[in-house]
Amino acid sequence: MQQCRSAANQSTVTNSSTWLDEPLRHVIESQQFDKKALSEIFNVSREMEDVRPGTDASMQLQGRIMSTLFYEPSTRTRLSFESAMARLGGTVLSTESAGEYSSAAKGETLEDTIRTVEGYADTIVLRHFQAGSARRAANAASVPIINAGDGPGQHPTQALLDVYTIQREIGRLDNFSIGMVGDLANGRTVRSLAYVLSMYENVKMYFVAPDVVKMKDDIKDFLTEQGVSWEEVDDLKAVSADVDVLYQTRIQKERFQDRPEDYDKAKGKYIIDDDVMKLLPKHGVIMHPLPRVDEIDPAVDEDPRAAYFRQARNGLYVRMALLKLALAQT
């Protein structure tokens, strides 16, 4: 067991300016947001929950165009962004499997693709297989770039919707505990979530993962520097009894192409089932970024503490808010 304890969290170091002050509101990584920006995003997200078809609110982005440029498969993220744009009256230009069916297959660089596509759209939502690709795209772009996942790097919009869901489900973002379970080495969602939660007070993080996919040292070192209390634990049931939020993730088989033996070591080790649910506090919630494989028993779906489908729905509202705020500056 490895741990780092602190009496209280310290806020992450932020610049004097906030994301809301940026002339071009890219969404690249979780660390770029401070509590002021998050509060505004979440307030607008609550407003988005009340948007209805045919109202003035549903036409806020009329005349605006969003391009979704996805080099990796996606269902929830791509469709939620496209639904978000449509629900605000905007237009979508969509491509999936861009690496196979776009000019990238001919050798075009990401930067050249971005400079071309920005001529057709007011914002670009990018999913790419390489960590750091969203930053490269933003450096080349004159329209807002929204990172929808960059390989094993980050997934900032998922982190924002996760934090929004925690706030909606347990009513607070300070003074709670969370267990992050599963593939913590390859899971960009847990990395991004850890960065955001480090900004709040007295958040205790438990990391529950097979040895081959433990949380990477850069995240643990960052949390330690920020005074965040974290602990690596082997016993899922023990953690389940002590947390307010249990955040499960799947073992990402696609990240084990050259080492299938490690995948076999990791899969199926930590499963949320009825035995775990009996230990979870009555006020606790189960979250999952989806898709799931076998790491949550489908029987858990009927438990009101299973929040993962509500979590996916919240992604729509958060992405509506991000699109509105990002395009407000352009």
Short mmCIF file of C-alpha atoms in Angstrom, two decimals:
data_model
loop_
_atom_site.label_atom_id
_atom_site.label_comp_id
_atom_site.label_asym_id
_atom_site.label_seq_id
_atom_site.Cartn_x
_atom_site.Cartn_y
_atom_site.Cartn_z
CA MET A 1 0.00 0.00 0.00
CA GLN A 2 1.34 3.43 -0.97
CA GLN A 3 -0.13 6.64 0.28
CA CYS A 4 0.30 10.34 0.67
CA ARG A 5 -1.68 12.09 3.38
CA SER A 6 -2.27 15.80 3.93
CA ALA A 7 -4.32 17.78 6.40
CA ALA A 8 -5.99 19.72 3.64
CA ASN A 9 -5.81 20.17 -0.10
CA GLN A 10 -4.02 23.14 -1.56
CA SER A 11 -5.37 24.82 -4.65
CA THR A 12 -3.53 24.22 -7.90
CA VAL A 13 -1.31 27.03 -9.05
CA THR A 14 -3.15 29.22 -11.52
CA ASN A 15 -2.28 32.29 -13.52
CA SER A 16 -3.96 35.60 -12.80
CA SER A 17 -6.08 35.13 -15.92
CA THR A 18 -8.76 32.48 -16.23
CA TRP A 19 -10.04 30.44 -19.17
CA LEU A 20 -12.94 32.86 -19.41
CA ASP A 21 -10.47 35.66 -20.22
CA GLU A 22 -8.77 33.84 -23.08
CA PRO A 23 -9.25 35.41 -26.53
CA LEU A 24 -9.51 31.89 -27.99
CA ARG A 25 -11.14 29.43 -25.61
CA HIS A 26 -9.46 26.15 -26.47
CA VAL A 27 -10.27 23.13 -24.28
CA ILE A 28 -7.01 21.19 -24.18
CA GLU A 29 -6.36 19.88 -20.68
CA SER A 30 -8.01 19.86 -17.28
CA GLN A 31 -5.33 21.99 -15.61
CA GLN A 32 -6.23 25.04 -17.68
CA PHE A 33 -9.45 25.55 -15.70
CA ASP A 34 -9.64 27.25 -12.33
CA LYS A 35 -12.57 27.19 -9.91
CA LYS A 36 -14.00 30.42 -11.31
CA ALA A 37 -14.14 28.98 -14.83
CA LEU A 38 -15.56 25.68 -13.58
CA SER A 39 -18.26 27.47 -11.64
CA GLU A 40 -19.30 29.42 -14.74
CA ILE A 41 -19.26 26.29 -16.91
CA PHE A 42 -21.41 24.41 -14.41
CA ASN A 43 -23.86 27.32 -14.05
CA VAL A 44 -24.31 27.42 -17.81
CA SER A 45 -24.63 23.61 -17.84
CA ARG A 46 -27.58 23.90 -15.46
CA GLU A 47 -29.14 26.41 -17.85
CA MET A 48 -28.61 23.96 -20.72
CA GLU A 49 -30.69 21.34 -18.90
CA ASP A 50 -33.73 23.59 -19.47
CA VAL A 51 -33.22 24.25 -23.20
CA ARG A 52 -36.25 23.08 -25.16
CA PRO A 53 -36.74 22.78 -28.94
CA GLY A 54 -38.35 25.75 -30.64
CA THR A 55 -37.34 28.28 -27.99
CA ASP A 56 -34.95 31.21 -28.33
CA ALA A 57 -32.51 29.31 -26.10
CA SER A 58 -32.37 26.50 -28.66
CA MET A 59 -31.11 28.91 -31.35
CA GLN A 60 -28.14 30.39 -29.48
CA LEU A 61 -25.61 28.95 -31.95
CA GLN A 62 -27.66 29.34 -35.09
CA GLY A 63 -25.37 29.99 -38.04
CA ARG A 64 -22.35 28.47 -36.28
CA ILE A 65 -20.61 25.32 -37.57
CA MET A 66 -18.78 22.67 -35.54
CA SER A 67 -16.52 20.05 -37.09
CA THR A 68 -15.95 16.75 -35.29
CA LEU A 69 -12.61 15.33 -36.39
CA PHE A 70 -12.18 11.87 -34.85
CA TYR A 71 -9.14 9.68 -35.49
CA GLU A 72 -10.27 7.10 -32.91
CA PRO A 73 -13.65 5.37 -32.46
CA SER A 74 -16.25 7.09 -30.31
CA THR A 75 -19.97 6.84 -29.71
CA ARG A 76 -20.88 8.86 -26.61
CA THR A 77 -18.39 11.69 -27.01
CA ARG A 78 -18.95 12.32 -30.72
CA LEU A 79 -22.74 11.99 -30.58
CA SER A 80 -23.04 14.11 -27.44
CA PHE A 81 -21.03 16.92 -29.06
CA GLU A 82 -23.10 16.68 -32.22
CA SER A 83 -26.34 16.62 -30.23
CA ALA A 84 -25.12 19.56 -28.13
CA MET A 85 -24.47 21.65 -31.24
CA ALA A 86 -27.79 20.68 -32.82
CA ARG A 87 -29.75 21.46 -29.64
CA LEU A 88 -28.36 24.99 -29.73
CA GLY A 89 -29.25 25.51 -33.39
CA GLY A 90 -25.80 24.96 -34.86
CA THR A 91 -24.64 22.83 -37.77
CA VAL A 92 -22.30 19.82 -37.64
CA LEU A 93 -19.66 18.65 -40.12
CA SER A 94 -18.70 15.16 -39.00
CA THR A 95 -15.97 12.66 -39.80
CA GLU A 96 -15.17 9.43 -38.00
CA SER A 97 -12.08 7.27 -38.58
CA ALA A 98 -10.38 10.39 -39.90
CA GLY A 99 -7.01 8.68 -39.95
CA GLU A 100 -8.29 6.12 -42.41
CA TYR A 101 -10.72 8.10 -44.54
CA SER A 102 -9.24 11.62 -44.55
CA SER A 103 -6.15 13.13 -46.12
CA ALA A 104 -4.17 11.86 -43.14
CA ALA A 105 -4.16 8.52 -44.95
CA LYS A 106 -2.22 10.30 -47.70
CA GLY A 107 0.34 11.63 -45.25
CA GLU A 108 -1.13 15.04 -44.41
CA THR A 109 0.04 16.40 -41.06
CA LEU A 110 -2.41 17.13 -38.27
CA GLU A 111 -1.48 20.81 -38.43
CA ASP A 112 -2.32 21.03 -42.12
CA THR A 113 -5.62 19.24 -41.55
CA ILE A 114 -6.55 21.72 -38.81
CA ARG A 115 -5.62 24.74 -40.94
CA THR A 116 -7.83 23.36 -43.72
CA VAL A 117 -10.84 22.36 -41.61
CA GLU A 118 -10.90 25.67 -39.71
CA GLY A 119 -11.83 27.28 -43.02
CA TYR A 120 -15.09 25.33 -42.92
CA ALA A 121 -16.01 25.48 -39.24
CA ASP A 122 -16.14 27.84 -36.25
CA THR A 123 -14.81 25.23 -33.83
CA ILE A 124 -13.16 21.81 -34.13
CA VAL A 125 -13.73 18.91 -31.74
CA LEU A 126 -10.71 16.62 -32.04
CA ARG A 127 -10.10 13.06 -30.92
CA HIS A 128 -6.66 11.69 -31.74
CA PHE A 129 -4.58 8.65 -30.84
CA GLN A 130 -1.46 10.60 -29.82
CA ALA A 131 -1.02 12.31 -26.47
CA GLY A 132 -0.36 16.01 -27.00
CA SER A 133 -2.17 16.15 -30.33
CA ALA A 134 -4.79 18.60 -29.06
CA ARG A 135 -2.05 21.04 -28.04
CA ARG A 136 -0.47 20.71 -31.48
CA ALA A 137 -3.84 21.40 -33.08
CA ALA A 138 -4.46 24.44 -30.89
CA ASN A 139 -1.04 25.87 -31.76
CA ALA A 140 -1.97 25.69 -35.43
CA ALA A 141 -5.59 26.85 -35.15
CA SER A 142 -7.39 30.19 -35.32
CA VAL A 143 -10.68 28.68 -34.06
CA PRO A 144 -11.33 26.98 -30.71
CA ILE A 145 -10.03 23.41 -30.48
CA ILE A 146 -11.84 21.10 -28.07
CA ASN A 147 -9.93 18.01 -27.01
CA ALA A 148 -12.24 14.97 -27.12
CA GLY A 149 -9.43 12.65 -26.04
CA ASP A 150 -5.79 12.47 -27.11
CA GLY A 151 -4.65 8.87 -26.81
CA PRO A 152 -3.46 8.09 -23.28
CA GLY A 153 -3.19 11.82 -22.54
CA GLN A 154 -6.30 13.63 -21.36
CA HIS A 155 -10.05 13.85 -21.87
CA PRO A 156 -10.90 17.23 -20.31
CA THR A 157 -14.57 17.43 -21.28
CA GLN A 158 -15.11 14.03 -19.66
CA ALA A 159 -13.48 15.35 -16.50
CA LEU A 160 -15.76 18.39 -16.51
CA LEU A 161 -18.89 16.29 -16.90
CA ASP A 162 -17.62 13.92 -14.20
CA VAL A 163 -17.14 16.77 -11.74
CA TYR A 164 -20.52 18.22 -12.71
CA THR A 165 -22.07 14.81 -12.07
CA ILE A 166 -20.42 14.52 -8.65
CA GLN A 167 -21.80 17.94 -7.73
CA ARG A 168 -25.29 17.00 -8.93
CA GLU A 169 -25.25 13.58 -7.26
CA ILE A 170 -23.75 14.23 -3.82
CA GLY A 171 -24.28 17.99 -3.64
CA ARG A 172 -20.70 19.12 -3.06
CA LEU A 173 -17.18 19.19 -4.48
CA ASP A 174 -15.33 19.69 -1.20
CA ASN A 175 -14.98 17.23 1.67
CA PHE A 176 -15.62 13.90 -0.02
CA SER A 177 -13.76 10.74 -0.97
CA ILE A 178 -13.51 8.98 -4.31
CA GLY A 179 -12.21 5.59 -5.34
CA MET A 180 -10.82 5.38 -8.89
CA VAL A 181 -10.83 1.79 -10.08
CA GLY A 182 -9.53 -0.18 -13.06
CA ASP A 183 -7.14 0.92 -15.80
CA LEU A 184 -5.59 3.99 -14.19
CA ALA A 185 -2.44 3.89 -16.34
CA ASN A 186 -4.16 4.16 -19.72
CA GLY A 187 -7.40 5.81 -18.60
CA ARG A 188 -7.24 9.44 -19.69
CA THR A 189 -10.53 10.11 -17.87
CA VAL A 190 -9.09 9.42 -14.41
CA ARG A 191 -5.99 11.47 -15.14
CA SER A 192 -8.07 14.48 -16.13
CA LEU A 193 -10.44 13.98 -13.21
CA ALA A 194 -7.59 13.88 -10.71
CA TYR A 195 -6.29 17.22 -11.99
CA VAL A 196 -9.68 18.91 -11.61
CA LEU A 197 -10.51 17.47 -8.20
CA SER A 198 -7.14 18.66 -6.87
CA MET A 199 -8.56 22.20 -6.88
CA TYR A 200 -11.16 21.40 -4.24
CA GLU A 201 -10.75 21.15 -0.48
CA ASN A 202 -10.29 17.92 1.46
CA VAL A 203 -10.83 15.47 -1.42
CA LYS A 204 -9.39 12.04 -0.61
CA MET A 205 -8.51 9.83 -3.59
CA TYR A 206 -8.11 6.06 -3.49
CA PHE A 207 -6.47 4.33 -6.46
CA VAL A 208 -7.52 0.70 -6.94
CA ALA A 209 -5.84 -0.94 -9.92
CA PRO A 210 -4.03 -4.11 -10.99
CA ASP A 211 -0.24 -3.80 -10.79
CA VAL A 212 0.19 -3.48 -14.56
CA VAL A 213 -2.16 -0.49 -14.84
CA LYS A 214 -1.56 1.52 -11.68
CA MET A 215 -1.90 5.30 -11.68
CA LYS A 216 1.22 6.83 -13.22
CA ASP A 217 3.77 8.64 -11.11
CA ASP A 218 3.26 12.03 -12.78
CA ILE A 219 -0.30 12.21 -11.42
CA LYS A 220 0.70 10.98 -7.97
CA ASP A 221 3.61 13.43 -7.84
CA PHE A 222 1.33 16.27 -8.92
CA LEU A 223 -1.23 15.42 -6.23
CA THR A 224 1.48 15.24 -3.60
CA GLU A 225 2.81 18.66 -4.65
CA GLN A 226 -0.70 20.08 -4.34
CA GLY A 227 -1.19 18.61 -0.87
CA VAL A 228 -3.92 16.22 -2.01
CA SER A 229 -4.43 13.09 0.05
CA TRP A 230 -4.20 9.89 -2.01
CA GLU A 231 -3.72 6.22 -1.33
CA GLU A 232 -3.12 3.09 -3.41
CA VAL A 233 -5.22 0.17 -2.20
CA ASP A 234 -5.62 -3.43 -3.33
CA ASP A 235 -8.97 -4.21 -1.70
CA LEU A 236 -11.95 -2.84 -3.64
CA LYS A 237 -14.44 -3.92 -0.98
CA ALA A 238 -12.57 -2.09 1.75
CA VAL A 239 -12.53 1.11 -0.31
CA SER A 240 -16.20 0.76 -1.26
CA ALA A 241 -17.24 1.10 2.35
CA ASP A 242 -15.30 4.35 2.79
CA VAL A 243 -16.06 6.43 -0.31
CA ASP A 244 -18.78 8.77 -1.50
CA VAL A 245 -18.00 8.10 -5.17
CA LEU A 246 -16.75 4.89 -6.79
CA TYR A 247 -15.43 5.66 -10.28
CA GLN A 248 -15.00 2.44 -12.24
CA THR A 249 -13.16 2.17 -15.59
CA ARG A 250 -12.67 -0.66 -18.06
CA ILE A 251 -9.34 -2.30 -18.78
CA GLN A 252 -8.52 -0.85 -22.19
CA LYS A 253 -7.68 -3.86 -24.32
CA GLU A 254 -6.73 -1.65 -27.28
CA ARG A 255 -3.77 -0.29 -25.27
CA PHE A 256 -2.30 -3.78 -24.87
CA GLN A 257 -1.69 -4.66 -28.51
CA ASP A 258 1.94 -5.67 -27.94
CA ARG A 259 1.54 -7.17 -24.46
CA PRO A 260 -1.58 -9.37 -24.28
CA GLU A 261 -0.22 -11.15 -21.21
CA ASP A 262 -0.53 -7.91 -19.21
CA TYR A 263 -4.13 -7.54 -20.33
CA ASP A 264 -4.87 -11.04 -19.05
CA LYS A 265 -3.36 -10.07 -15.69
CA ALA A 266 -5.54 -6.96 -15.41
CA LYS A 267 -8.94 -7.93 -16.78
CA GLY A 268 -11.68 -9.00 -14.42
CA LYS A 269 -9.77 -8.29 -11.21
CA TYR A 270 -12.05 -5.56 -9.88
CA ILE A 271 -15.77 -5.95 -10.57
CA ILE A 272 -18.59 -3.95 -9.03
CA ASP A 273 -21.35 -6.40 -8.16
CA ASP A 274 -23.96 -6.94 -5.47
CA ASP A 275 -21.31 -7.67 -2.83
CA VAL A 276 -19.65 -4.31 -3.48
CA MET A 277 -22.99 -2.48 -3.55
CA LYS A 278 -23.86 -3.87 -0.11
CA LEU A 279 -20.77 -2.11 1.24
CA LEU A 280 -21.19 1.21 -0.58
CA PRO A 281 -22.79 3.86 1.66
CA LYS A 282 -26.44 4.62 0.97
CA HIS A 283 -25.53 8.13 -0.18
CA GLY A 284 -22.70 6.85 -2.40
CA VAL A 285 -22.75 6.71 -6.20
CA ILE A 286 -21.20 4.54 -8.89
CA MET A 287 -19.77 6.34 -11.92
CA HIS A 288 -18.21 5.03 -15.13
CA PRO A 289 -17.12 6.96 -18.28
CA LEU A 290 -18.43 4.08 -20.44
CA PRO A 291 -18.28 1.90 -22.40
CA ARG A 292 -18.20 -0.93 -19.91
CA VAL A 293 -17.28 -4.52 -20.63
CA ASP A 294 -17.70 -6.71 -17.55
CA GLU A 295 -16.42 -4.47 -14.77
CA ILE A 296 -19.92 -3.55 -13.54
CA ASP A 297 -22.52 -6.30 -13.21
CA PRO A 298 -25.62 -5.26 -15.23
CA ALA A 299 -27.72 -6.09 -12.16
CA VAL A 300 -26.24 -2.96 -10.56
CA ASP A 301 -28.03 -0.79 -13.15
CA GLU A 302 -31.29 -0.97 -11.18
CA ASP A 303 -29.70 0.44 -8.03
CA PRO A 304 -30.45 4.19 -7.69
CA ARG A 305 -26.82 4.72 -6.76
CA ALA A 306 -25.79 3.68 -10.28
CA ALA A 307 -25.18 7.13 -11.79
CA TYR A 308 -23.32 6.26 -15.00
CA PHE A 309 -26.20 6.75 -17.42
CA ARG A 310 -27.12 10.04 -15.71
CA GLN A 311 -23.42 10.88 -16.00
CA ALA A 312 -23.51 10.29 -19.76
CA ARG A 313 -26.59 12.51 -20.03
CA ASN A 314 -24.79 15.26 -18.12
CA GLY A 315 -22.14 15.18 -20.82
CA LEU A 316 -24.67 16.67 -23.21
CA TYR A 317 -25.32 19.67 -20.96
CA VAL A 318 -21.66 20.31 -20.18
CA ARG A 319 -20.72 20.16 -23.85
CA MET A 320 -23.58 22.50 -24.75
CA ALA A 321 -22.17 24.91 -22.17
CA LEU A 322 -18.62 24.60 -23.49
CA LEU A 323 -19.71 25.21 -27.06
CA LYS A 324 -21.72 28.27 -26.04
CA LEU A 325 -18.86 29.72 -24.01
CA ALA A 326 -16.13 28.84 -26.52
CA LEU A 327 -18.02 30.39 -29.42
CA ALA A 328 -19.06 33.47 -27.44
CA GLN A 329 -15.55 34.87 -28.01
CA THR A 330 -15.42 34.32 -31.77
#
